[in-house]
Coordinates of N, CA and C and ligand atoms in Angstrom, one line a residue:
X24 N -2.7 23.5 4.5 CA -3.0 22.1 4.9 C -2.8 21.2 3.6
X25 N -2.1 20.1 4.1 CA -2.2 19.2 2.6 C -2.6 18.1 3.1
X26 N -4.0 18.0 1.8 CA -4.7 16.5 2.0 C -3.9 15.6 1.5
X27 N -4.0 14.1 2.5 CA -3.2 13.4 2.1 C -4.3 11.8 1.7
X28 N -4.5 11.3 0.5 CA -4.6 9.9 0.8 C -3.4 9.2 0.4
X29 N -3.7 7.6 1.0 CA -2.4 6.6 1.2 C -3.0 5.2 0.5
X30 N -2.1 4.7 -0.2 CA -3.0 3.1 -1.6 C -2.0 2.5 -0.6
X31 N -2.3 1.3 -0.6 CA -1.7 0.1 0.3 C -1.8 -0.8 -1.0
X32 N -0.3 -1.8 -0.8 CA -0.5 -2.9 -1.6 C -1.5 -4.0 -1.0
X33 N -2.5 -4.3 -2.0 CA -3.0 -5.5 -1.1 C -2.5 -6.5 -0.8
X34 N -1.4 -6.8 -1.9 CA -0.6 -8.2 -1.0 C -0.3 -7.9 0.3
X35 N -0.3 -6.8 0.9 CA 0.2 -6.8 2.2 C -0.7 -6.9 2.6
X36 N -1.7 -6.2 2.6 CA -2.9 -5.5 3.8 C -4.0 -7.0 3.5
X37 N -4.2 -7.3 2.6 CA -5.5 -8.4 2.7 C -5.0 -9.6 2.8
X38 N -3.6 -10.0 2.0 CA -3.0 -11.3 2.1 C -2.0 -11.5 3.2
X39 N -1.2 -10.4 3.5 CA -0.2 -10.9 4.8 C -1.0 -9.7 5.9
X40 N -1.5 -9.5 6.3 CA -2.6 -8.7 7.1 C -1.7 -7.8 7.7
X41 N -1.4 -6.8 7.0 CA -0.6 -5.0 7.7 C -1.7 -4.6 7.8
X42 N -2.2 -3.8 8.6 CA -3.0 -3.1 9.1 C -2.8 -1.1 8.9
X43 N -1.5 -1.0 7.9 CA -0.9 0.1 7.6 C -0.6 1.2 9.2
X44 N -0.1 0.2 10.2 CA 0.0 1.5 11.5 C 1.4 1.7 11.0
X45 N 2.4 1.1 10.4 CA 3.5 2.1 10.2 C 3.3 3.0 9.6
X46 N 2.3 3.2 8.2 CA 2.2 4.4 7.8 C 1.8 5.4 8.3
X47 N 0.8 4.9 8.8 CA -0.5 5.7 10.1 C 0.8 6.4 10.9
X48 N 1.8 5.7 11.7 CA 2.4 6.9 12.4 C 3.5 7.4 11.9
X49 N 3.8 7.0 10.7 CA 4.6 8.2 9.9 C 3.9 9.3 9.3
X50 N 3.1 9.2 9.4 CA 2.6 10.5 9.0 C 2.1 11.2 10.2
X51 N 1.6 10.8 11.6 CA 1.1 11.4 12.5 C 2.6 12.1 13.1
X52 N 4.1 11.2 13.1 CA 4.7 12.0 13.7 C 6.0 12.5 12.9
X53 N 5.5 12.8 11.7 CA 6.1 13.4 9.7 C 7.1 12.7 10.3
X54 N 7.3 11.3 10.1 CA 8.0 10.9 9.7 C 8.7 10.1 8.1
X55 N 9.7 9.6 7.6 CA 9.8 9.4 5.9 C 9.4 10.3 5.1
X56 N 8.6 9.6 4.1 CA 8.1 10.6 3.4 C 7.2 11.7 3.7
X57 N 6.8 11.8 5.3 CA 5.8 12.7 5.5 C 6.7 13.6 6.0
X58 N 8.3 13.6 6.5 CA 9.0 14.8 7.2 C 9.5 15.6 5.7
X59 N 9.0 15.4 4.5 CA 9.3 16.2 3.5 C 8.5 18.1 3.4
X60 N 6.8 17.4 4.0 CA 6.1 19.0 4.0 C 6.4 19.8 5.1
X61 N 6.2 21.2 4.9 CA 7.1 22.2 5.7 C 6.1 21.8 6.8
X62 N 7.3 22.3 7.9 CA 6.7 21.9 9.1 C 5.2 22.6 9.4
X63 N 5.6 23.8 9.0 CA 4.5 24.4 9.4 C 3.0 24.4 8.3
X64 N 2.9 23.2 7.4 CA 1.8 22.6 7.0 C 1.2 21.6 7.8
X65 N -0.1 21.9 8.4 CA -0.5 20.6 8.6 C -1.0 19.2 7.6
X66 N -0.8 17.9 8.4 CA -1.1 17.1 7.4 C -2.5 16.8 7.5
X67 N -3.6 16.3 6.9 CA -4.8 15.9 7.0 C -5.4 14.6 6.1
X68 N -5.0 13.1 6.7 CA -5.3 12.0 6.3 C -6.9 12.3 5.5
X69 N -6.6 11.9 4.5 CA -8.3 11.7 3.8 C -9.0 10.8 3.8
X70 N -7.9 9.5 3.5 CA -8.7 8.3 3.0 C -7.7 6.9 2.8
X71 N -7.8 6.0 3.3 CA -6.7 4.9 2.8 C -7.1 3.5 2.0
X72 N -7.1 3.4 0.8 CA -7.7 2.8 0.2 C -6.6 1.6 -0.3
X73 N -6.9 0.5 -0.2 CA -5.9 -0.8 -1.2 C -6.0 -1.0 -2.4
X74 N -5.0 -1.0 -3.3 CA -4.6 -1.3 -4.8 C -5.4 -2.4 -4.8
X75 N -6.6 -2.2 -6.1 CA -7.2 -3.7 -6.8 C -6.7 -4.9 -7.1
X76 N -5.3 -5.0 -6.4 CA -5.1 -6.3 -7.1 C -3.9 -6.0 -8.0
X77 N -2.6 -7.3 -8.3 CA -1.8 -6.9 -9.6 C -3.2 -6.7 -11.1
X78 N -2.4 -6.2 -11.7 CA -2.9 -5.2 -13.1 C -3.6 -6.5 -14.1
X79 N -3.4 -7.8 -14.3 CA -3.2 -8.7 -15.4 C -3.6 -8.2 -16.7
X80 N -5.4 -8.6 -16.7 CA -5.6 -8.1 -18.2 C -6.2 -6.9 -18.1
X81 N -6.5 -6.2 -16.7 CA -7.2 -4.6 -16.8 C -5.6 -3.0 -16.6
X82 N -4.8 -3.5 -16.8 CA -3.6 -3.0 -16.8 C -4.0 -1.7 -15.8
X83 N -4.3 -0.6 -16.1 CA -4.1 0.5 -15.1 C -5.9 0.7 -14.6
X84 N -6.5 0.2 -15.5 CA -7.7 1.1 -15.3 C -8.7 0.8 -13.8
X85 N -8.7 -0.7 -13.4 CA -9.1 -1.1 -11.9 C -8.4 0.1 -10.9
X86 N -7.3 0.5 -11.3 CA -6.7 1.2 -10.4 C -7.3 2.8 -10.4
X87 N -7.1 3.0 -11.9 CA -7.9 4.5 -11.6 C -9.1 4.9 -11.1
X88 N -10.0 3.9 -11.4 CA -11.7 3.7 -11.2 C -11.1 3.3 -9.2
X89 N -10.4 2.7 -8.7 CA -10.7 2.8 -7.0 C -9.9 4.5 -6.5
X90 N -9.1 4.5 -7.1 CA -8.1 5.6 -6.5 C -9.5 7.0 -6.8
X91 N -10.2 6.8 -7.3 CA -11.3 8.2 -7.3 C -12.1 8.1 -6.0
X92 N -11.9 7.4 -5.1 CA -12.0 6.9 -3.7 C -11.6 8.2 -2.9
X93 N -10.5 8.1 -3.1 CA -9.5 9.5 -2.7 C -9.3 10.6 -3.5
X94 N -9.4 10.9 -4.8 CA -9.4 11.6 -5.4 C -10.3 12.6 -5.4
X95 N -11.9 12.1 -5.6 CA -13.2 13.0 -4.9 C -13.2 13.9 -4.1
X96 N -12.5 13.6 -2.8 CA -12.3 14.5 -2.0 C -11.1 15.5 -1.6
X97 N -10.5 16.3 -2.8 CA -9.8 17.3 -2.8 C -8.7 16.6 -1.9
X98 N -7.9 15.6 -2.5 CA -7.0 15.2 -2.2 C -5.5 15.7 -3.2
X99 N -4.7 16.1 -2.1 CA -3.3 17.2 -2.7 C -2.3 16.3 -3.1
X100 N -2.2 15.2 -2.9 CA -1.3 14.1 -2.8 C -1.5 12.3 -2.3
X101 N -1.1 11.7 -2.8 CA -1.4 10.3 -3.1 C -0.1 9.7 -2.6
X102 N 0.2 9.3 -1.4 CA 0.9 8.6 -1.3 C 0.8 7.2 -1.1
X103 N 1.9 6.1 -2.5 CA 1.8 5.1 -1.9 C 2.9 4.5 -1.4
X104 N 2.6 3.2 -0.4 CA 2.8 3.3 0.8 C 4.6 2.4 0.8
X105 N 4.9 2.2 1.7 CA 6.4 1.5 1.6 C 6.5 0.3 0.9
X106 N 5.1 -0.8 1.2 CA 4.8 -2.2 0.6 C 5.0 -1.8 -0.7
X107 N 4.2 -1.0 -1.3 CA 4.3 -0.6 -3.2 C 5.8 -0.1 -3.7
X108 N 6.3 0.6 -2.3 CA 7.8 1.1 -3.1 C 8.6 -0.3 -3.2
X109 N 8.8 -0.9 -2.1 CA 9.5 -2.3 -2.2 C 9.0 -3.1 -3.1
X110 N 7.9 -3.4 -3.1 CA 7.5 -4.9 -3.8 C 6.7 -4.4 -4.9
X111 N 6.3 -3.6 -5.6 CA 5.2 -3.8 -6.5 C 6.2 -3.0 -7.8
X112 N 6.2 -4.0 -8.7 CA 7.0 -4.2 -10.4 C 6.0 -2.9 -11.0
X113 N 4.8 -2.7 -10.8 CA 3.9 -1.6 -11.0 C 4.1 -0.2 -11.1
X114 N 4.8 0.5 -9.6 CA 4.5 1.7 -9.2 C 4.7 2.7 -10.3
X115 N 5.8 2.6 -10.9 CA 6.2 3.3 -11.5 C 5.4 4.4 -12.9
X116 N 4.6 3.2 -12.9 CA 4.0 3.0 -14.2 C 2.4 3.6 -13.8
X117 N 2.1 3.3 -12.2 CA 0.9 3.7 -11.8 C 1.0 4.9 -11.5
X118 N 2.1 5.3 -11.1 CA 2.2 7.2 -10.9 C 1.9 8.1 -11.8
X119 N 2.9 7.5 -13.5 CA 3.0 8.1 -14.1 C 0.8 8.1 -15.2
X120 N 0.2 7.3 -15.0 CA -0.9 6.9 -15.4 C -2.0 8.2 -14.3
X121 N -1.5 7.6 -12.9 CA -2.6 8.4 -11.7 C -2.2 10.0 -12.0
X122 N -1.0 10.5 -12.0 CA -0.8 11.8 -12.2 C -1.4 12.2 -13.8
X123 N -1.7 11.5 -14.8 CA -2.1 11.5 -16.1 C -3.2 12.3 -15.8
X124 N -4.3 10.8 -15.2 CA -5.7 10.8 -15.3 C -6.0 12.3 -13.7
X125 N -5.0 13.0 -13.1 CA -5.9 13.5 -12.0 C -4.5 14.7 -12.0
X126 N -4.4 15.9 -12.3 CA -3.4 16.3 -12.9 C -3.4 17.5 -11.5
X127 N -4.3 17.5 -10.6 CA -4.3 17.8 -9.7 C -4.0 17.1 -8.3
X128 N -3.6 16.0 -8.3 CA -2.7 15.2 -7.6 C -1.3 15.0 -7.7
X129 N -0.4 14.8 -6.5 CA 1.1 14.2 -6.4 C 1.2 13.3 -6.2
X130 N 1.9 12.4 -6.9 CA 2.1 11.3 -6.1 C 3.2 10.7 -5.6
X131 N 3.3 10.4 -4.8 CA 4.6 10.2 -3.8 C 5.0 8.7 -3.5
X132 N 6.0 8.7 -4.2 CA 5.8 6.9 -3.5 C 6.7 6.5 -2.4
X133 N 6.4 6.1 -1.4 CA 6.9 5.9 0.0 C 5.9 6.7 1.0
X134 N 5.8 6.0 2.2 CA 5.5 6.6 3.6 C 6.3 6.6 4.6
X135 N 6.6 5.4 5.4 CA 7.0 5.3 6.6 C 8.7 5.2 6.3
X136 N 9.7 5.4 7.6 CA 10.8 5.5 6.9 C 11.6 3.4 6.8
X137 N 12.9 3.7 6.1 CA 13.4 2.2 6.0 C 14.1 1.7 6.7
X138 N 14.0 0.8 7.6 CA 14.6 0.6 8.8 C 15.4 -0.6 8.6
X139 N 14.8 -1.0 7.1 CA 16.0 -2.3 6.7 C 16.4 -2.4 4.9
X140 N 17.3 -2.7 4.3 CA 17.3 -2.4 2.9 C 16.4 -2.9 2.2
X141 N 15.9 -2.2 1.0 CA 14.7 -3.3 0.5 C 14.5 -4.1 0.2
X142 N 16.2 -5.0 0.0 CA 16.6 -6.5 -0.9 C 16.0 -7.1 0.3
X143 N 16.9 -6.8 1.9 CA 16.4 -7.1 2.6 C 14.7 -7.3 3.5
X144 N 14.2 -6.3 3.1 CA 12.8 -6.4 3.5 C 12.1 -7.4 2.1
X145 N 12.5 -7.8 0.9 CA 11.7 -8.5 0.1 C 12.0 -9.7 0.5
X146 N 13.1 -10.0 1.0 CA 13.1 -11.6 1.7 C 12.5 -11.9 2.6
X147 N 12.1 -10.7 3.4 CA 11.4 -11.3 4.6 C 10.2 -11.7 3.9
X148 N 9.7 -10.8 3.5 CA 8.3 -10.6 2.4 C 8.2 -12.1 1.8
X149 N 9.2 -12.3 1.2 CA 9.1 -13.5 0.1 C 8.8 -14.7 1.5
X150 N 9.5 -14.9 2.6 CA 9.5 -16.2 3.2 C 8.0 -15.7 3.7
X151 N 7.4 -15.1 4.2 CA 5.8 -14.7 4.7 C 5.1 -15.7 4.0
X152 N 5.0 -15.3 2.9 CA 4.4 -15.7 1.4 C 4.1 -17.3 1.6
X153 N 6.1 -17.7 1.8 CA 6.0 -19.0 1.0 C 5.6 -19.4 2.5
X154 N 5.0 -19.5 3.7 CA 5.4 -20.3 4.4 C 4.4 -21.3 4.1
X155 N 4.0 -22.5 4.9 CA 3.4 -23.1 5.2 C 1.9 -22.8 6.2
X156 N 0.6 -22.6 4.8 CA -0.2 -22.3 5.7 C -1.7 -23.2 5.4
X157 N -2.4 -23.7 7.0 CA -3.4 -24.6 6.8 C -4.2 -24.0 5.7
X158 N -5.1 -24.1 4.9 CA -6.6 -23.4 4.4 C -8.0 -23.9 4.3
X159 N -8.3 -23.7 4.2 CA -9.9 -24.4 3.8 C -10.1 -25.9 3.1
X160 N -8.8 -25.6 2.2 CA -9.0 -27.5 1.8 C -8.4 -28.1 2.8
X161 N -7.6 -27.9 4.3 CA -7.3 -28.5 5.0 C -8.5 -29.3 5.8
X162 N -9.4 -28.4 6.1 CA -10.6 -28.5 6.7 C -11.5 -29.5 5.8
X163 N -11.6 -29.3 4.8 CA -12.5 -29.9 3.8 C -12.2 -31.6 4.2
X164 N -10.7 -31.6 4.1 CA -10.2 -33.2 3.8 C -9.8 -33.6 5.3
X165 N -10.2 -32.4 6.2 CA -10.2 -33.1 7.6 C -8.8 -33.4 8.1
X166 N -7.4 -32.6 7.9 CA -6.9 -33.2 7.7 C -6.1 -32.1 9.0
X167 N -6.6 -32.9 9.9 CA -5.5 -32.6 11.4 C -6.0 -31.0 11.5
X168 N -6.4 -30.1 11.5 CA -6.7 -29.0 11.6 C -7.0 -28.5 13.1
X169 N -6.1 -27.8 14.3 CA -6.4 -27.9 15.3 C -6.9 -26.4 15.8
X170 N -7.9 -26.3 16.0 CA -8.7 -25.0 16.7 C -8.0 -24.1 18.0
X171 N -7.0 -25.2 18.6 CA -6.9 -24.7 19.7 C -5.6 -23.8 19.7
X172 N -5.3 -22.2 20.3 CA -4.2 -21.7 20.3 C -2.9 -22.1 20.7
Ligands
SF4_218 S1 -0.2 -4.2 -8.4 FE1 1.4 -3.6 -7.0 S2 0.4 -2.7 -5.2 FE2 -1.2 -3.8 -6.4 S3 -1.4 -5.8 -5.4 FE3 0.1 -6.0 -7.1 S4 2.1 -5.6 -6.1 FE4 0.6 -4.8 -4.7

């Protein structure tokens, strides 16, 4: 059996709200990165925890201190997720640190497979970002804010 946990970028999961079910069923039906272990392993999700945030002035270490989330629990492998392979300037640097500090972990970067190029998935990404959205100082200043769907 190989334990698996899965890091989500939070730009996706808390700011553009993924809910990670592409990864969720790439792995339930080994698909992407998950049709790499022999078939005849089963897979056993552990734990899916979100990246603290970009690095600024705590560079790797926010990261190591959450990822022990998943690590505690006899975790065989760390996959992160498609959002971190595409968009995060990071990973590279967070593999080589996570496999450092936990030398009994893999880490894998990708889950679900690519169904569009990743120049192309970062544009979609980037217009998400930029669009036009009400917030709280819209409310504050009263400013046309309509409740209704
Ligand atoms: S460091 Fe990478 S994974 Fe974490 S929030 Fe920033 S872009 Fe996402």
């Amino acid at each position: 059996m190989a334990r698996i946990g899965i890091l989500t970028c939070s730009n996706a999961t808390q700011d553009l709200g993924c809910s990670s079910a592409g990864c969720l069923a790439a792995l339930r039906k080994r698909k992407g990165a998950f049709a790499d272990y022999p078939q005849d392993q089963p897979l056993d999700l552990i734990g899916i925890i979100n990246c603290p945030g970009c690095p600024t002035l705590t560079g790797t270490d926010k990261l190591l201190q959450r990822i022990r989330a998943l690590t505690e629990f006899r975790t065989d492998a760390i996959h992160f997720t498609y959002c971190m392979k595409a968009l995060c300037p990071f990973k590279e640097k967070y593999k080589t640190e996570v496999e450092k500090e936990f030398p009994n972990v893999k880490v894998v970067i990708g889950t679900h497979q690519e169904h569009i190029t990743p120049e192309e998935y970062r544009e979609k990404v980037k217009k998400l970002f930029n669009q036009q959205r009400k917030t709280m100082i819209d409310v504050i200043l009263d400013k046309n804010v309509d409740n209704k769907r």
